[in-house]
Amino acid sequence: MQIAMEKGSRFIMQLRAQGKMIDGQALEHSGVLLEKKDNLIIKNALNRNSVDVMSYIRITTGNLDEAVEIAKYDPRFDQPGWKIEVRQILA
């Protein structure tokens, strides 16, 4: 795990050096999940074992395809089960 974190840090530093990274943060594992059932908002603790989003990195690109191409080079893909979600920000 430590090696994956180091590889990820180097990848992020490269994005910064290239002027592509805008910002990014790790997210707390704990949190709250809100859900609406029967017209009531129910508040539940996030299950630490089911958390899929651990951090975010915001980069600047011309389009979604370019962002996908950049994401493909993340060295943490060497780790089993590593996933990256790529989305555009609504303006």
Coordinates of C-alpha atoms in Angstrom, one line a residue:
M1 CA 0.0 0.0 0.0
Q2 CA 2.8 2.4 0.8
I3 CA 4.4 1.8 -2.6
A4 CA 1.1 2.6 -4.3
M5 CA 0.8 5.8 -2.3
E6 CA 4.3 6.9 -3.3
K7 CA 3.6 6.1 -7.0
G8 CA 0.4 8.0 -6.8
S9 CA 2.1 11.0 -5.2
R10 CA 4.8 11.1 -7.9
F11 CA 2.0 10.9 -10.6
I12 CA 0.2 13.8 -9.0
M13 CA 3.4 15.8 -8.8
Q14 CA 4.0 15.3 -12.5
L15 CA 0.5 16.5 -13.3
R16 CA 1.2 19.6 -11.2
A17 CA 4.5 20.2 -12.9
Q18 CA 2.8 20.0 -16.3
G19 CA 0.2 22.5 -15.2
K20 CA -2.7 20.0 -15.6
M21 CA -3.6 19.6 -11.9
I22 CA -6.0 22.2 -10.4
D23 CA -6.5 20.7 -7.0
G24 CA -7.1 17.4 -5.1
Q25 CA -7.7 16.1 -1.6
A26 CA -7.9 12.8 0.2
L27 CA -11.3 12.2 1.7
E28 CA -12.1 11.0 5.2
H29 CA -13.2 7.4 5.3
S30 CA -15.9 8.3 7.8
G31 CA -18.9 10.3 6.7
V32 CA -22.7 10.3 6.4
L33 CA -24.9 8.7 3.8
L34 CA -28.3 10.5 3.3
E35 CA -31.1 8.5 1.8
K36 CA -34.8 9.3 1.2
K37 CA -37.3 6.6 2.1
D38 CA -41.0 7.0 2.5
N39 CA -40.7 10.8 2.4
L40 CA -38.1 10.9 5.2
I41 CA -34.4 11.7 5.0
I42 CA -32.5 8.9 6.8
K43 CA -29.0 9.5 7.9
N44 CA -26.6 6.6 8.1
A45 CA -22.9 6.3 8.8
L46 CA -20.8 5.4 5.7
N47 CA -19.6 1.8 5.8
R48 CA -15.8 2.1 5.8
N49 CA -15.5 -1.2 3.9
S50 CA -17.8 0.0 1.1
V51 CA -16.2 3.4 0.4
D52 CA -15.3 3.7 -3.2
V53 CA -14.2 7.3 -3.5
M54 CA -11.1 7.9 -1.4
S55 CA -9.9 11.1 -3.0
Y56 CA -10.3 13.4 -5.9
I57 CA -8.0 15.1 -8.4
R58 CA -9.2 18.0 -10.5
I59 CA -7.3 18.5 -13.7
T60 CA -7.7 20.8 -16.7
T61 CA -8.1 19.3 -20.1
G62 CA -9.7 20.1 -23.4
N63 CA -12.3 17.3 -23.1
L64 CA -13.3 14.1 -21.3
D65 CA -11.3 11.9 -23.7
E66 CA -8.1 13.8 -22.8
A67 CA -8.8 13.4 -19.1
V68 CA -9.3 9.6 -19.6
E69 CA -6.0 9.4 -21.4
I70 CA -4.2 11.1 -18.5
A71 CA -5.9 8.9 -16.0
K72 CA -4.8 5.7 -17.8
Y73 CA -1.2 6.5 -16.8
D74 CA -1.9 6.5 -13.1
P75 CA 0.7 3.9 -11.8
R76 CA -1.7 2.8 -9.0
F77 CA -3.4 0.7 -11.7
D78 CA -0.6 -1.8 -10.9
Q79 CA -2.5 -2.5 -7.6
P80 CA -5.3 -5.1 -7.9
G81 CA -8.8 -3.5 -7.9
W82 CA -7.6 0.1 -8.4
K83 CA -10.3 2.2 -10.1
I84 CA -10.6 5.7 -11.3
E85 CA -13.8 7.5 -12.1
V86 CA -13.4 10.3 -14.7
R87 CA -16.2 13.0 -14.9
Q88 CA -16.6 16.5 -16.2
I89 CA -17.6 19.2 -13.8
L90 CA -20.9 20.9 -14.7
A91 CA -20.4 24.5 -15.3

